[in-house]
């Protein structure tokens, strides 16, 4: 395998991984939305119980996700995959809206 073939294989693997991650993200979002639509609420006491293993709260997780998406968007722009970069931009805007919540902080 030459360098060009290896790069093509790496790109295909990356695309497949991103596809799977986007599917998992969408499924997770749909599950959470179903819970919310059914009236499920997390109290502040429960929220403390459900902090992730690193002790991150929702805002901190959103900031981490924002950084991940911005990195992916830059990668796609560098590879001139503007359609995929635009998808990342839409996700970034959604997270920014959640984070800002009118504060203009992010």
Tab-separated table of C-alpha atoms in Angstrom:
chain	number	residue	atom	x	y	z
A	1	UNK	CA	0.000	0.000	0.000
A	2	UNK	CA	1.358	3.385	-0.911
A	3	UNK	CA	0.925	6.595	1.079
A	4	UNK	CA	-2.034	7.763	-1.008
A	5	UNK	CA	-3.895	4.474	-0.493
A	6	UNK	CA	-3.193	4.550	3.241
A	7	UNK	CA	-4.520	8.109	3.470
A	8	UNK	CA	-7.633	7.122	1.513
A	9	UNK	CA	-8.205	4.179	3.872
A	10	UNK	CA	-7.719	6.441	6.900
A	11	UNK	CA	-10.223	8.923	5.449
A	12	UNK	CA	-12.758	6.152	4.847
A	13	UNK	CA	-12.333	4.845	8.391
A	14	UNK	CA	-12.667	8.342	9.819
A	15	UNK	CA	-15.823	8.942	7.780
A	16	UNK	CA	-17.322	5.670	8.998
A	17	UNK	CA	-16.492	6.441	12.628
A	18	UNK	CA	-18.009	9.916	12.310
A	19	UNK	CA	-21.127	8.432	10.733
A	20	UNK	CA	-21.524	5.987	13.626
A	21	UNK	CA	-20.911	8.738	16.188
A	22	UNK	CA	-23.508	10.986	14.571
A	23	UNK	CA	-26.020	8.114	14.629
A	24	UNK	CA	-25.289	7.470	18.302
A	25	UNK	CA	-25.593	11.189	19.074
A	26	UNK	CA	-28.936	11.339	17.269
A	27	UNK	CA	-30.262	8.244	19.062
A	28	UNK	CA	-29.181	9.663	22.425
A	29	UNK	CA	-30.825	12.986	21.642
A	30	UNK	CA	-34.050	11.218	20.633
A	31	UNK	CA	-34.073	9.168	23.844
A	32	UNK	CA	-33.548	12.255	25.983
A	33	UNK	CA	-36.237	14.104	24.034
A	34	UNK	CA	-38.690	11.247	24.672
A	35	UNK	CA	-37.969	11.454	28.395
A	36	UNK	CA	-38.498	15.212	28.389
A	37	UNK	CA	-41.696	14.886	26.340
A	38	UNK	CA	-42.998	12.371	28.880
A	39	UNK	CA	-42.467	14.891	31.666
A	40	UNK	CA	-39.228	13.502	33.085
A	41	UNK	CA	-37.235	16.108	34.985
A	42	UNK	CA	-33.947	15.902	36.782
A	43	UNK	CA	-33.920	17.746	40.082
A	44	UNK	CA	-30.780	19.505	41.228
A	45	UNK	CA	-30.226	16.691	43.758
A	46	UNK	CA	-30.502	14.078	41.005
A	47	UNK	CA	-28.288	16.158	38.737
A	48	UNK	CA	-25.521	15.981	41.339
A	49	UNK	CA	-25.937	12.193	41.498
A	50	UNK	CA	-25.658	11.869	37.733
A	51	UNK	CA	-22.496	13.858	37.219
A	52	UNK	CA	-20.165	11.903	34.999
A	53	UNK	CA	-17.115	10.082	36.282
A	54	UNK	CA	-14.993	13.207	35.873
A	55	UNK	CA	-17.409	15.234	37.963
A	56	UNK	CA	-18.497	17.414	35.052
A	57	UNK	CA	-21.845	19.149	35.157
A	58	UNK	CA	-24.019	19.740	32.086
A	59	UNK	CA	-22.407	23.074	31.210
A	60	UNK	CA	-18.920	21.604	31.394
A	61	UNK	CA	-19.936	18.665	29.201
A	62	UNK	CA	-21.486	21.064	26.670
A	63	UNK	CA	-18.293	23.124	26.573
A	64	UNK	CA	-16.314	19.928	25.952
A	65	UNK	CA	-18.683	18.908	23.174
A	66	UNK	CA	-18.401	22.399	21.706
A	67	UNK	CA	-14.615	22.065	21.567
A	68	UNK	CA	-14.888	18.632	19.936
A	69	UNK	CA	-17.284	19.899	17.268
A	70	UNK	CA	-15.167	22.968	16.536
A	71	UNK	CA	-12.128	20.748	16.066
A	72	UNK	CA	-14.035	18.484	13.693
A	73	UNK	CA	-15.337	21.485	11.763
A	74	UNK	CA	-11.772	22.753	11.283
A	75	UNK	CA	-10.657	19.313	10.108
A	76	UNK	CA	-13.481	19.194	7.570
A	77	UNK	CA	-12.704	22.714	6.371
A	78	UNK	CA	-9.025	21.806	5.956
A	79	UNK	CA	-10.073	18.791	3.899
A	80	UNK	CA	-12.444	21.065	1.935
A	81	UNK	CA	-15.429	18.972	3.032
A	82	UNK	CA	-17.648	21.997	3.414
A	83	UNK	CA	-20.942	20.116	3.639
A	84	UNK	CA	-19.710	18.187	6.658
A	85	UNK	CA	-18.238	21.356	8.138
A	86	UNK	CA	-21.655	22.987	7.771
A	87	UNK	CA	-23.235	20.074	9.677
A	88	UNK	CA	-20.765	20.647	12.501
A	89	UNK	CA	-21.541	24.379	12.426
A	90	UNK	CA	-25.259	23.661	12.935
A	91	UNK	CA	-24.463	21.464	15.933
A	92	UNK	CA	-22.144	24.151	17.295
A	93	UNK	CA	-24.921	26.735	17.017
A	94	UNK	CA	-27.332	24.484	18.941
A	95	UNK	CA	-24.827	24.007	21.752
A	96	UNK	CA	-24.020	27.725	21.804
A	97	UNK	CA	-27.735	28.452	22.185
A	98	UNK	CA	-27.958	26.037	25.118
A	99	UNK	CA	-24.866	27.483	26.739
A	100	UNK	CA	-25.706	31.131	26.161
A	101	UNK	CA	-29.264	30.857	27.406
A	102	UNK	CA	-29.400	34.592	26.895
A	103	UNK	CA	-26.191	35.320	28.815
A	104	UNK	CA	-23.841	35.861	25.883
A	105	UNK	CA	-21.166	34.024	27.860
A	106	UNK	CA	-20.057	31.704	25.037
